[in-house]
Tab-separated table of C-alpha atoms in Angstrom:
chain	number	residue	atom	x	y	z
A	1012	UNK	CA	95.557	16.961	85.403
A	1013	UNK	CA	95.254	13.966	83.077
A	1014	UNK	CA	97.842	13.737	80.307
A	1015	UNK	CA	97.232	12.913	76.653
A	1016	UNK	CA	99.981	12.159	74.149
A	1017	UNK	CA	99.089	11.871	70.459
A	1018	UNK	CA	101.355	11.296	67.454
A	1019	UNK	CA	101.203	11.275	63.698
A	1020	UNK	CA	103.766	9.184	61.831
A	1021	UNK	CA	107.055	10.862	61.145
A	1022	UNK	CA	106.617	11.335	57.406
A	1023	UNK	CA	109.241	10.018	55.011
A	1024	UNK	CA	111.098	12.813	53.247
A	1025	UNK	CA	111.277	11.814	49.598
A	1026	UNK	CA	109.012	14.549	48.177
A	1027	UNK	CA	106.574	17.322	48.961
A	1028	UNK	CA	103.674	16.643	51.368
A	1029	UNK	CA	100.250	15.964	49.872
A	1030	UNK	CA	96.641	15.843	51.039
A	1031	UNK	CA	97.109	12.365	52.541
A	1032	UNK	CA	99.694	13.692	54.992
A	1033	UNK	CA	97.332	16.587	55.702
A	1034	UNK	CA	94.426	14.238	56.447
A	1035	UNK	CA	96.357	12.478	59.225
A	1036	UNK	CA	97.872	15.622	60.715
A	1037	UNK	CA	94.622	17.601	60.751
A	1038	UNK	CA	92.894	14.680	62.488
A	1039	UNK	CA	95.641	14.558	65.112
A	1040	UNK	CA	95.497	18.323	65.585
A	1041	UNK	CA	91.713	18.180	65.991
A	1042	UNK	CA	92.077	15.518	68.689
A	1043	UNK	CA	94.810	17.519	70.400
A	1044	UNK	CA	92.660	20.667	70.472
A	1045	UNK	CA	89.615	18.708	71.620
A	1046	UNK	CA	91.491	17.108	74.512
A	1047	UNK	CA	92.877	20.489	75.558
A	1048	UNK	CA	89.335	21.870	75.597
A	1049	UNK	CA	88.384	18.964	77.866
A	1050	UNK	CA	91.122	19.972	80.329
A	1051	UNK	CA	93.871	17.471	79.444
A	1052	UNK	CA	97.582	18.219	79.552
A	1053	UNK	CA	98.271	17.409	75.887
A	1054	UNK	CA	101.441	16.753	73.930
A	1055	UNK	CA	101.261	16.356	70.152
A	1056	UNK	CA	104.113	15.003	68.005
A	1057	UNK	CA	104.696	15.026	64.284
A	1058	UNK	CA	107.917	15.038	62.315
A	1059	UNK	CA	109.897	13.352	59.583
A	1060	UNK	CA	111.828	10.154	58.920
A	1061	UNK	CA	115.036	11.288	57.228
A	1062	UNK	CA	117.395	8.354	56.813
A	1063	UNK	CA	117.615	5.484	54.360
A	1064	UNK	CA	118.555	4.445	50.871
A	1065	UNK	CA	115.688	6.278	49.204
A	1066	UNK	CA	116.766	9.643	50.653
A	1067	UNK	CA	120.400	8.916	49.828
A	1068	UNK	CA	119.499	8.256	46.182
A	1069	UNK	CA	117.112	11.230	45.922
A	1070	UNK	CA	119.757	13.569	47.335
A	1071	UNK	CA	122.340	12.286	44.843
A	1072	UNK	CA	119.892	12.877	41.981
A	1073	UNK	CA	119.298	16.425	43.275
A	1074	UNK	CA	123.050	17.063	43.512
A	1075	UNK	CA	123.028	17.874	47.233
A	1076	UNK	CA	124.072	16.116	50.418
A	1077	UNK	CA	121.464	13.979	52.202
A	1078	UNK	CA	121.393	16.447	55.101
A	1079	UNK	CA	120.761	19.411	52.783
A	1080	UNK	CA	118.061	17.415	51.041
A	1081	UNK	CA	116.146	16.567	54.217
A	1082	UNK	CA	116.652	20.028	55.734
A	1083	UNK	CA	114.843	21.585	52.785
A	1084	UNK	CA	111.964	19.107	52.819
A	1085	UNK	CA	111.541	19.309	56.595
A	1086	UNK	CA	110.891	23.035	56.267
A	1087	UNK	CA	108.324	22.423	53.525
A	1088	UNK	CA	106.432	20.071	55.838
A	1089	UNK	CA	106.642	22.574	58.690
A	1090	UNK	CA	105.324	25.331	56.430
A	1091	UNK	CA	102.346	23.171	55.503
A	1092	UNK	CA	101.467	22.440	59.128
A	1093	UNK	CA	101.635	26.164	59.856
A	1094	UNK	CA	99.341	26.826	56.899
A	1095	UNK	CA	96.934	24.105	58.062
A	1096	UNK	CA	96.929	25.565	61.591
A	1097	UNK	CA	98.300	22.356	63.119
A	1098	UNK	CA	99.864	23.162	66.495
A	1099	UNK	CA	102.315	20.440	67.521
A	1100	UNK	CA	104.578	20.300	70.573
A	1101	UNK	CA	107.351	18.153	69.097
A	1102	UNK	CA	108.681	18.124	65.554
A	1103	UNK	CA	110.804	15.010	65.643
A	1104	UNK	CA	113.509	14.473	63.051
A	1105	UNK	CA	115.512	11.258	62.930
A	1106	UNK	CA	118.643	13.316	62.178
A	1107	UNK	CA	118.236	15.045	65.555
A	1108	UNK	CA	121.473	14.295	67.496
A	1109	UNK	CA	119.625	13.447	70.704
A	1110	UNK	CA	117.426	10.976	68.828
A	1111	UNK	CA	120.446	9.416	67.108
A	1112	UNK	CA	122.222	8.955	70.448
A	1113	UNK	CA	119.137	7.308	71.949
A	1114	UNK	CA	118.772	4.989	68.940
A	1115	UNK	CA	122.376	3.841	69.354
A	1116	UNK	CA	121.696	3.034	73.009
A	1117	UNK	CA	118.521	1.136	72.140
A	1118	UNK	CA	120.363	-0.922	69.517
A	1119	UNK	CA	123.215	-1.680	71.935
A	1120	UNK	CA	120.852	-2.654	74.732
A	1121	UNK	CA	119.001	-5.096	72.494
A	1122	UNK	CA	122.326	-6.494	71.255
A	1123	UNK	CA	123.701	-6.916	74.785
A	1124	UNK	CA	120.458	-8.642	75.760
A	1125	UNK	CA	120.861	-11.133	72.923
A	1126	UNK	CA	117.793	-9.851	71.078
A	1127	UNK	CA	119.921	-8.602	68.163
A	1128	UNK	CA	122.361	-10.909	66.349
A	1129	UNK	CA	124.439	-10.769	63.163
A	1130	UNK	CA	123.489	-12.738	60.076
A	1131	UNK	CA	122.949	-12.262	56.370
A	1132	UNK	CA	119.829	-11.467	54.423
A	1133	UNK	CA	118.665	-12.120	50.906
A	1134	UNK	CA	115.245	-10.886	49.915
A	1135	UNK	CA	113.034	-8.844	47.630
A	1136	UNK	CA	113.251	-5.150	48.432
A	1137	UNK	CA	111.295	-2.096	47.257
A	1138	UNK	CA	113.479	0.996	47.586
A	1139	UNK	CA	110.653	3.609	47.234
A	1140	UNK	CA	108.709	1.910	50.043
A	1141	UNK	CA	111.841	0.823	51.978
A	1142	UNK	CA	110.295	-2.576	52.632
A	1143	UNK	CA	111.284	-6.210	52.168
A	1144	UNK	CA	108.603	-8.549	50.819
A	1145	UNK	CA	108.037	-12.269	50.580
A	1146	UNK	CA	107.348	-13.490	47.030
A	1147	UNK	CA	103.765	-14.288	48.067
A	1148	UNK	CA	103.199	-10.616	48.920
A	1149	UNK	CA	104.044	-9.280	45.457
A	1150	UNK	CA	101.566	-8.021	42.872
A	1151	UNK	CA	102.583	-9.836	39.676
A	1152	UNK	CA	106.208	-9.485	40.731
A	1153	UNK	CA	105.867	-5.842	41.739
A	1154	UNK	CA	105.645	-4.047	45.070
A	1155	UNK	CA	102.105	-4.418	46.501
A	1156	UNK	CA	102.138	-0.781	47.666
A	1157	UNK	CA	103.551	1.288	44.779
A	1158	UNK	CA	103.506	-1.380	42.024
A	1159	UNK	CA	107.162	-0.752	41.130
A	1160	UNK	CA	109.788	-3.404	40.478
A	1161	UNK	CA	111.463	-4.918	43.530
A	1162	UNK	CA	115.172	-5.711	43.773
A	1163	UNK	CA	116.854	-8.859	45.029
A	1164	UNK	CA	119.210	-7.776	47.787
A	1165	UNK	CA	121.804	-9.841	49.610
A	1166	UNK	CA	123.880	-8.357	52.407
A	1167	UNK	CA	125.224	-8.872	55.905
A	1168	UNK	CA	122.951	-7.416	58.557
A	1169	UNK	CA	121.813	-7.635	62.150
A	1170	UNK	CA	118.483	-9.227	63.047
A	1171	UNK	CA	116.038	-8.515	65.850
A	1172	UNK	CA	114.540	-11.629	67.475
A	1173	UNK	CA	110.960	-10.497	66.897
A	1174	UNK	CA	109.596	-14.025	66.995
A	1175	UNK	CA	110.701	-14.229	70.640
A	1176	UNK	CA	107.958	-11.734	71.546
A	1177	UNK	CA	105.097	-13.228	69.570
A	1178	UNK	CA	103.367	-14.759	72.605
A	1179	UNK	CA	103.712	-11.566	74.663
A	1180	UNK	CA	102.305	-9.520	71.785
A	1181	UNK	CA	99.426	-11.940	71.345
A	1182	UNK	CA	98.679	-11.694	75.067
A	1183	UNK	CA	98.628	-7.894	74.816
A	1184	UNK	CA	96.142	-8.048	71.936
A	1185	UNK	CA	93.921	-10.400	73.933
A	1186	UNK	CA	93.986	-8.228	77.048
A	1187	UNK	CA	93.584	-4.926	75.192
A	1188	UNK	CA	90.890	-5.364	72.516
A	1189	UNK	CA	91.079	-1.690	71.474
A	1190	UNK	CA	94.869	-1.601	71.194
A	1191	UNK	CA	94.569	-1.600	67.395
A	1192	UNK	CA	91.593	0.056	65.740
A	1193	UNK	CA	89.466	-0.079	63.703
A	1194	UNK	CA	88.620	-3.746	64.165
A	1195	UNK	CA	89.299	-4.552	60.518
A	1196	UNK	CA	92.965	-3.600	61.037
A	1197	UNK	CA	93.162	-5.636	64.241
A	1198	UNK	CA	91.787	-8.711	62.515
A	1199	UNK	CA	94.163	-8.239	59.585
A	1200	UNK	CA	97.243	-8.042	61.811
A	1201	UNK	CA	96.198	-10.978	63.955
A	1202	UNK	CA	95.183	-13.316	61.162
A	1203	UNK	CA	97.705	-12.381	58.473
A	1204	UNK	CA	100.839	-11.675	60.493
A	1205	UNK	CA	100.839	-12.521	64.195
A	1206	UNK	CA	99.093	-15.907	64.293
A	1207	UNK	CA	101.039	-17.354	61.297
A	1208	UNK	CA	104.257	-16.535	63.182
A	1209	UNK	CA	106.624	-13.579	63.402
A	1210	UNK	CA	109.943	-13.820	61.575
A	1211	UNK	CA	113.092	-12.234	62.928
A	1212	UNK	CA	113.583	-8.764	61.513
A	1213	UNK	CA	116.468	-7.182	59.586
A	1214	UNK	CA	117.508	-4.099	61.601
A	1215	UNK	CA	120.758	-2.964	59.979
A	1216	UNK	CA	121.998	-2.363	56.427
A	1217	UNK	CA	125.406	-2.175	54.751
A	1218	UNK	CA	124.352	-1.181	51.217
A	1219	UNK	CA	124.001	2.525	52.027
A	1220	UNK	CA	125.586	4.976	54.473
A	1221	UNK	CA	122.875	7.557	55.226
A	1222	UNK	CA	121.711	6.502	58.669
A	1223	UNK	CA	122.687	6.083	62.311
A	1224	UNK	CA	125.864	3.970	62.447
A	1225	UNK	CA	126.122	0.892	64.648
A	1226	UNK	CA	128.764	1.993	67.170
A	1227	UNK	CA	130.367	-1.410	67.591
A	1228	UNK	CA	130.255	-2.337	63.867
A	1229	UNK	CA	130.725	0.851	61.789
A	1230	UNK	CA	130.051	-0.831	58.430
A	1231	UNK	CA	126.405	-1.103	59.446
A	1232	UNK	CA	123.747	1.587	59.717
A	1233	UNK	CA	120.698	1.057	61.901
A	1234	UNK	CA	117.691	0.295	59.730
A	1235	UNK	CA	114.348	2.110	59.846
A	1236	UNK	CA	112.624	-0.099	62.420
A	1237	UNK	CA	114.982	0.818	65.251
A	1238	UNK	CA	115.908	4.186	63.784
A	1239	UNK	CA	112.427	5.610	63.130
A	1240	UNK	CA	109.886	3.781	65.280
A	1241	UNK	CA	111.382	4.743	68.677
A	1242	UNK	CA	111.095	8.438	67.750
A	1243	UNK	CA	107.782	8.720	69.630
A	1244	UNK	CA	109.576	7.832	72.864
A	1245	UNK	CA	112.951	9.469	72.226
A	1246	UNK	CA	111.178	12.788	71.630
A	1247	UNK	CA	110.113	12.586	75.270
A	1248	UNK	CA	113.621	11.749	76.416
A	1249	UNK	CA	113.821	7.936	76.439
A	1250	UNK	CA	117.512	7.001	76.771
A	1251	UNK	CA	118.544	10.619	77.224
A	1252	UNK	CA	119.948	12.589	80.146
A	1253	UNK	CA	116.489	14.006	80.946
A	1254	UNK	CA	113.615	11.520	80.725
A	1255	UNK	CA	111.144	13.510	82.844
A	1256	UNK	CA	108.765	14.043	79.920
A	1257	UNK	CA	108.927	10.350	79.075
A	1258	UNK	CA	107.975	9.437	82.626
A	1259	UNK	CA	105.081	11.907	82.532
A	1260	UNK	CA	103.551	11.309	79.078
A	1261	UNK	CA	104.478	7.759	78.072
A	1262	UNK	CA	102.820	5.488	77.050
A	1263	UNK	CA	101.330	7.353	74.103
A	1264	UNK	CA	97.548	7.519	74.179
A	1265	UNK	CA	97.228	7.388	70.409
A	1266	UNK	CA	99.464	6.632	67.436
A	1267	UNK	CA	97.517	7.915	64.414
A	1268	UNK	CA	98.460	6.894	60.850
A	1269	UNK	CA	97.318	5.651	57.459
A	1270	UNK	CA	96.662	1.948	57.122
A	1271	UNK	CA	99.763	1.015	55.079
A	1272	UNK	CA	102.083	1.479	58.083
A	1273	UNK	CA	99.846	-0.115	60.700
A	1274	UNK	CA	101.865	-3.369	60.655
A	1275	UNK	CA	105.036	-1.543	61.624
A	1276	UNK	CA	103.349	0.265	64.516
A	1277	UNK	CA	101.150	-2.537	65.805
A	1278	UNK	CA	103.645	-5.431	65.536
A	1279	UNK	CA	107.269	-4.312	65.126
A	1280	UNK	CA	107.146	-1.298	67.446
A	1281	UNK	CA	105.350	-3.163	70.270
A	1282	UNK	CA	107.870	-6.008	70.029
A	1283	UNK	CA	110.753	-3.540	70.335
A	1284	UNK	CA	109.094	-2.020	73.417
A	1285	UNK	CA	108.519	-5.460	74.907
A	1286	UNK	CA	112.208	-6.244	74.416
A	1287	UNK	CA	113.138	-2.959	76.116
A	1288	UNK	CA	110.716	-3.640	78.998
A	1289	UNK	CA	108.860	-0.397	78.215
A	1290	UNK	CA	105.065	0.142	78.196
A	1291	UNK	CA	103.199	-0.219	74.912
A	1292	UNK	CA	101.127	2.641	73.428
A	1293	UNK	CA	97.503	2.579	74.507
A	1294	UNK	CA	96.098	2.632	70.983
A	1295	UNK	CA	97.188	2.475	67.364
A	1296	UNK	CA	94.617	3.715	64.839
A	1297	UNK	CA	95.059	3.157	61.108
A	1298	UNK	CA	92.716	5.202	58.956
A	1299	UNK	CA	92.004	4.525	55.294
A	1300	UNK	CA	93.521	6.187	52.257
A	1301	UNK	CA	92.202	9.255	50.564
A	1302	UNK	CA	91.761	8.055	47.023
A	1303	UNK	CA	91.530	10.214	43.941
A	1304	UNK	CA	88.953	8.952	41.457
A	1305	UNK	CA	89.105	5.542	43.115
A	1306	UNK	CA	92.910	5.207	43.036
A	1307	UNK	CA	95.297	5.421	45.967
A	1308	UNK	CA	96.799	8.895	46.198
A	1309	UNK	CA	100.504	9.346	46.741
A	1310	UNK	CA	103.781	10.874	45.592
A	1311	UNK	CA	105.035	7.626	44.070
A	1312	UNK	CA	101.856	7.300	41.995
A	1313	UNK	CA	102.024	10.856	40.686
A	1314	UNK	CA	98.440	11.818	41.583
A	1315	UNK	CA	98.942	13.679	44.845
A	1316	UNK	CA	96.775	16.741	45.500
A	1317	UNK	CA	98.558	19.868	46.742
A	1318	UNK	CA	96.950	21.140	49.974
A	1319	UNK	CA	98.312	24.675	49.500
A	1320	UNK	CA	96.299	25.241	46.345
A	1321	UNK	CA	93.134	24.004	48.069
A	1322	UNK	CA	93.678	26.359	51.014
A	1323	UNK	CA	94.281	29.323	48.727
A	1324	UNK	CA	91.003	28.589	46.960
A	1325	UNK	CA	88.696	27.650	49.861
A	1326	UNK	CA	90.400	28.678	53.117
A	1327	UNK	CA	92.055	26.524	55.756
A	1328	UNK	CA	89.013	25.934	57.980
A	1329	UNK	CA	86.958	24.841	54.989
A	1330	UNK	CA	89.571	22.262	53.985
A	1331	UNK	CA	89.940	21.012	57.565
A	1332	UNK	CA	86.160	20.741	57.826
A	1333	UNK	CA	85.853	18.877	54.528
A	1334	UNK	CA	88.546	16.345	55.433
A	1335	UNK	CA	86.987	15.576	58.802
A	1336	UNK	CA	83.337	15.710	57.669
A	1337	UNK	CA	83.232	14.150	54.210
A	1338	UNK	CA	84.972	10.863	55.030
A	1339	UNK	CA	84.262	8.298	57.719
A	1340	UNK	CA	87.523	8.057	59.637
A	1341	UNK	CA	88.660	4.467	59.168
A	1342	UNK	CA	87.678	3.271	55.678
A	1343	UNK	CA	89.060	4.685	52.443
A	1344	UNK	CA	87.556	7.911	51.128
A	1345	UNK	CA	87.244	9.207	47.565
A	1346	UNK	CA	88.380	12.818	47.166
A	1347	UNK	CA	86.743	14.846	44.393
A	1348	UNK	CA	86.592	18.559	43.709
A	1349	UNK	CA	82.839	18.316	43.201
A	1350	UNK	CA	82.327	16.810	46.667
A	1351	UNK	CA	84.437	19.584	48.191
A	1352	UNK	CA	82.416	22.346	46.545
A	1353	UNK	CA	79.091	20.695	47.418
A	1354	UNK	CA	80.080	20.244	51.062
A	1355	UNK	CA	81.424	23.801	51.270
A	1356	UNK	CA	78.272	25.363	49.813
A	1357	UNK	CA	75.776	23.212	51.701
A	1358	UNK	CA	77.339	23.095	55.165
A	1359	UNK	CA	79.534	26.168	55.409
A	1360	UNK	CA	77.994	28.781	53.133
A	1361	UNK	CA	74.299	27.855	53.363
A	1362	UNK	CA	74.105	26.482	56.914
A	1363	UNK	CA	76.711	28.016	59.235
A	1364	UNK	CA	77.667	31.118	57.284
A	1365	UNK	CA	74.052	31.938	56.525
A	1366	UNK	CA	73.009	31.457	60.165
A	1367	UNK	CA	75.664	33.915	61.336
A	1368	UNK	CA	74.926	36.543	58.674
A	1369	UNK	CA	71.147	36.291	59.167
A	1370	UNK	CA	71.465	36.626	62.937
A	1371	UNK	CA	73.787	39.631	62.771
A	1372	UNK	CA	71.781	41.185	59.949
A	1373	UNK	CA	68.499	40.958	61.856
A	1374	UNK	CA	69.985	42.445	65.039
A	1375	UNK	CA	71.231	45.335	62.915
A	1376	UNK	CA	68.006	45.741	60.980
A	1377	UNK	CA	65.533	45.479	63.844
A	1378	UNK	CA	67.569	46.848	66.796
A	1379	UNK	CA	70.242	49.037	65.226
A	1380	UNK	CA	73.011	46.544	66.036
A	1381	UNK	CA	72.365	46.337	69.796
A	1382	UNK	CA	70.025	43.677	71.109
A	1383	UNK	CA	68.261	45.171	74.167
A	1384	UNK	CA	68.449	43.382	77.505
A	1385	UNK	CA	64.705	42.747	77.721
A	1386	UNK	CA	63.091	40.085	79.864
A	1387	UNK	CA	62.777	36.828	77.868
A	1388	UNK	CA	59.505	36.323	76.023
A	1389	UNK	CA	59.515	32.608	75.134
A	1390	UNK	CA	58.044	31.163	71.968
A	1391	UNK	CA	56.789	27.563	71.546
A	1392	UNK	CA	59.843	26.778	69.412
A	1393	UNK	CA	62.509	27.729	71.965
A	1394	UNK	CA	62.627	24.547	74.015
A	1395	UNK	CA	63.453	22.269	71.099
A	1396	UNK	CA	66.345	24.458	69.924
A	1397	UNK	CA	67.709	24.951	73.439
A	1398	UNK	CA	67.426	21.267	74.279
A	1399	UNK	CA	69.213	20.194	71.094
A	1400	UNK	CA	71.957	22.785	71.593
A	1401	UNK	CA	72.703	21.929	75.221
A	1402	UNK	CA	72.614	18.155	74.709
A	1403	UNK	CA	74.827	18.309	71.624
A	1404	UNK	CA	78.188	18.405	73.370
A	1405	UNK	CA	77.808	15.074	75.147
A	1406	UNK	CA	77.060	13.459	71.782
A	1407	UNK	CA	80.100	15.163	70.286
A	1408	UNK	CA	82.289	13.880	73.127
A	1409	UNK	CA	81.128	10.292	72.608
A	1410	UNK	CA	81.983	10.474	68.921
A	1411	UNK	CA	85.269	12.384	69.209
A	1412	UNK	CA	86.526	9.908	71.801
A	1413	UNK	CA	86.038	7.182	69.157
A	1414	UNK	CA	87.694	9.290	66.416
A	1415	UNK	CA	84.335	9.518	64.643
A	1416	UNK	CA	85.012	13.052	63.403
A	1417	UNK	CA	82.329	13.040	60.722
A	1418	UNK	CA	79.664	11.910	63.183
A	1419	UNK	CA	80.745	14.527	65.725
A	1420	UNK	CA	80.465	17.275	63.123
A	1421	UNK	CA	77.079	15.960	62.036
A	1422	UNK	CA	75.830	16.367	65.614
A	1423	UNK	CA	76.984	19.992	65.541
A	1424	UNK	CA	75.356	20.602	62.186
A	1425	UNK	CA	72.078	19.163	63.473
A	1426	UNK	CA	72.046	22.186	65.778
A	1427	UNK	CA	73.065	24.597	63.005
A	1428	UNK	CA	70.306	23.318	60.747
A	1429	UNK	CA	67.811	23.408	63.619
A	1430	UNK	CA	68.694	27.049	64.267
A	1431	UNK	CA	68.053	27.934	60.629
A	1432	UNK	CA	64.713	26.158	60.839
A	1433	UNK	CA	63.974	28.089	64.054
A	1434	UNK	CA	64.284	31.330	62.077
A	1435	UNK	CA	61.627	30.137	59.665
A	1436	UNK	CA	59.376	28.969	62.530
A	1437	UNK	CA	59.584	32.170	64.555
A	1438	UNK	CA	59.525	34.500	61.518
A	1439	UNK	CA	61.380	37.513	63.017
A	1440	UNK	CA	60.355	39.650	60.029
A	1441	UNK	CA	56.715	39.207	61.097
A	1442	UNK	CA	57.453	39.885	64.775
A	1443	UNK	CA	59.283	43.086	63.797
A	1444	UNK	CA	56.064	44.561	62.393
A	1445	UNK	CA	54.337	44.384	65.786
A	1446	UNK	CA	55.674	46.708	68.507
A	1447	UNK	CA	54.099	44.494	71.190
A	1448	UNK	CA	56.303	41.592	69.975
A	1449	UNK	CA	59.570	43.447	70.555
A	1450	UNK	CA	60.561	41.319	73.573
A	1451	UNK	CA	59.706	38.112	71.691
A	1452	UNK	CA	61.765	39.268	68.712
A	1453	UNK	CA	64.704	40.063	70.994
A	1454	UNK	CA	64.402	36.611	72.580
A	1455	UNK	CA	64.447	34.887	69.197
A	1456	UNK	CA	67.577	36.748	68.125
A	1457	UNK	CA	69.220	36.164	71.496
A	1458	UNK	CA	68.556	32.420	71.181
A	1459	UNK	CA	70.193	32.408	67.767
A	1460	UNK	CA	73.247	34.264	69.072
A	1461	UNK	CA	73.488	31.924	72.049
A	1462	UNK	CA	73.228	28.889	69.780
A	1463	UNK	CA	76.077	30.284	67.702
A	1464	UNK	CA	78.154	30.687	70.881
A	1465	UNK	CA	77.644	27.004	71.664
A	1466	UNK	CA	78.367	25.957	68.081
A	1467	UNK	CA	81.553	28.043	68.017
A	1468	UNK	CA	82.929	26.078	70.973
A	1469	UNK	CA	82.076	22.704	69.471
A	1470	UNK	CA	83.617	23.397	66.040
A	1471	UNK	CA	86.909	24.756	67.398
A	1472	UNK	CA	88.925	21.482	67.251
A	1473	UNK	CA	88.269	21.097	63.532
A	1474	UNK	CA	87.801	24.772	62.563
A	1475	UNK	CA	90.035	26.770	64.912
A	1476	UNK	CA	89.788	30.076	62.985
A	1477	UNK	CA	86.015	30.244	62.589
A	1478	UNK	CA	85.040	30.697	66.278
A	1479	UNK	CA	86.933	34.018	66.361
A	1480	UNK	CA	84.866	35.232	63.390
A	1481	UNK	CA	81.644	34.313	65.201
A	1482	UNK	CA	82.827	35.856	68.469
A	1483	UNK	CA	83.854	39.104	66.794
A	1484	UNK	CA	80.550	39.558	64.997
A	1485	UNK	CA	78.500	38.725	68.116
A	1486	UNK	CA	80.833	40.434	70.613
A	1487	UNK	CA	81.370	37.185	72.546
A	1488	UNK	CA	84.246	37.533	75.003
A	1489	UNK	CA	83.354	35.143	77.831
A	1490	UNK	CA	81.962	31.653	78.402
A	1491	UNK	CA	83.844	30.068	75.517
A	1492	UNK	CA	85.212	27.031	77.383
A	1493	UNK	CA	83.988	23.499	76.669
A	1494	UNK	CA	81.741	23.014	79.675
A	1495	UNK	CA	80.002	26.349	79.121
A	1496	UNK	CA	78.615	24.964	75.852
A	1497	UNK	CA	76.414	22.605	77.874
A	1498	UNK	CA	74.413	25.532	79.260
A	1499	UNK	CA	72.063	27.986	77.589
A	1500	UNK	CA	71.551	31.658	78.476
A	1501	UNK	CA	75.199	32.361	79.380
A	1502	UNK	CA	75.508	35.095	76.786
A	1503	UNK	CA	74.668	38.526	78.246
A	1504	UNK	CA	71.177	39.578	77.180
A	1505	UNK	CA	72.534	42.768	75.622
A	1506	UNK	CA	74.254	41.675	72.410
A	1507	UNK	CA	76.164	44.215	70.337
A	1508	UNK	CA	76.877	42.927	66.841
A	1509	UNK	CA	79.563	43.926	64.351
A	1510	UNK	CA	78.722	42.970	60.815
A	1511	UNK	CA	81.634	41.417	58.931
A	1512	UNK	CA	82.325	39.841	55.579
A	1513	UNK	CA	80.602	36.505	54.897
A	1514	UNK	CA	82.447	33.788	56.776
A	1515	UNK	CA	82.061	31.375	53.862
A	1516	UNK	CA	81.175	33.065	50.559
A	1517	UNK	CA	79.323	30.726	48.262
A	1518	UNK	CA	81.445	29.027	45.567
A	1519	UNK	CA	80.096	28.973	42.030
A	1520	UNK	CA	80.860	25.605	40.466
A	1521	UNK	CA	81.120	27.162	37.024
A	1522	UNK	CA	84.207	29.082	38.160
């Protein structure tokens, strides 16, 4: 069985999670579920980055220890992923003792190899973003990410000889054109960072204590690059007593993240792996930001949207669907409440929800809830619906494999919309008036139920709760695997329906 290992970033614990975190994690969960449906042996990692000066300061302001501070926030993140129905295999925390031990070994190996050396550093530092900047990077003297004031910091530290691996990294980019996607991110990293030359990297700090100590120089703590970035490998057992999972699942198939941390994952992390003589991840993908009214959304900017309130209002599958359908995965997207309501009403209430309720309602009305197992009586409209339904999954695969979630969902909704049109074309309410058309009426309703079976399989990665609603109302209990959605007429001819509440009740904007 082929393996597939996908990761989100480990999110920095300096506040509650927002819709931006949710966007990344839902996308990763959708890919994980999709690959499992395709028969892959999948591992999915998320987690949190818990060390550093920012956490140390935030904990002091809250009047608790750093460990208490991150323990509380880690649970809040876990609760959100449970709410969002994100099923991960590893929840990696950088305070995990096994991870800390592995990080110490990585640091020592690089030091013994001569790739880490002691020096001193003076530079411009943004504490909220935990990043050093060159003066040319600043936005009118402020941090280019959060627009806050930077500090001038001078301290003794250890450096990683990143420049030593510039040529090897460049060679990897040349030989693996899809290593960093989308192409705009690849071009940015190549032209703005790699080709101008890689500077050696500060990898330890002495100005705070909350971190993994350097064993052979206790005044230093290991800085984020070697503390946090290796988490994707240490979670599998790299530099631990049991590295069997690492040998099976590494290199990662996909590191998924927002664009602001692409540089760390596509330059610093690969250079660390090159220095350790370990394989590089197969792909890094940096999606755009979810903006709110045209402005970047985030905790530090004070305009973050709470996912819990959205789920309580619209339901988890509706929010997952909106995030994956409304925005092209790659560029920035503009989140608005109006767009959410419009998408919900048009796609979920009017299209999918209406198709299910009409199908079940007509089986109840015309056949007392049990569709008889009559010989098929084809209509001239059947072939087009059946052909579109059975060819849909290959189109979905092509788009999901490229992380084109919105396009994949559009292919599914082409079938949903076609099925609703099929109802208008075949006019079951007219067929029901003619006793000689009973077999034709049964065939029309069967085709609708069978189309819903196929749709339920295709939507599962993004909307994992909704297929069960469809299956319950149509009494579907077999042929729900991925490959079965490429065939028509797998549903037993006798369909017994159970009418339920509307899957997606229409939202009134005025409310």
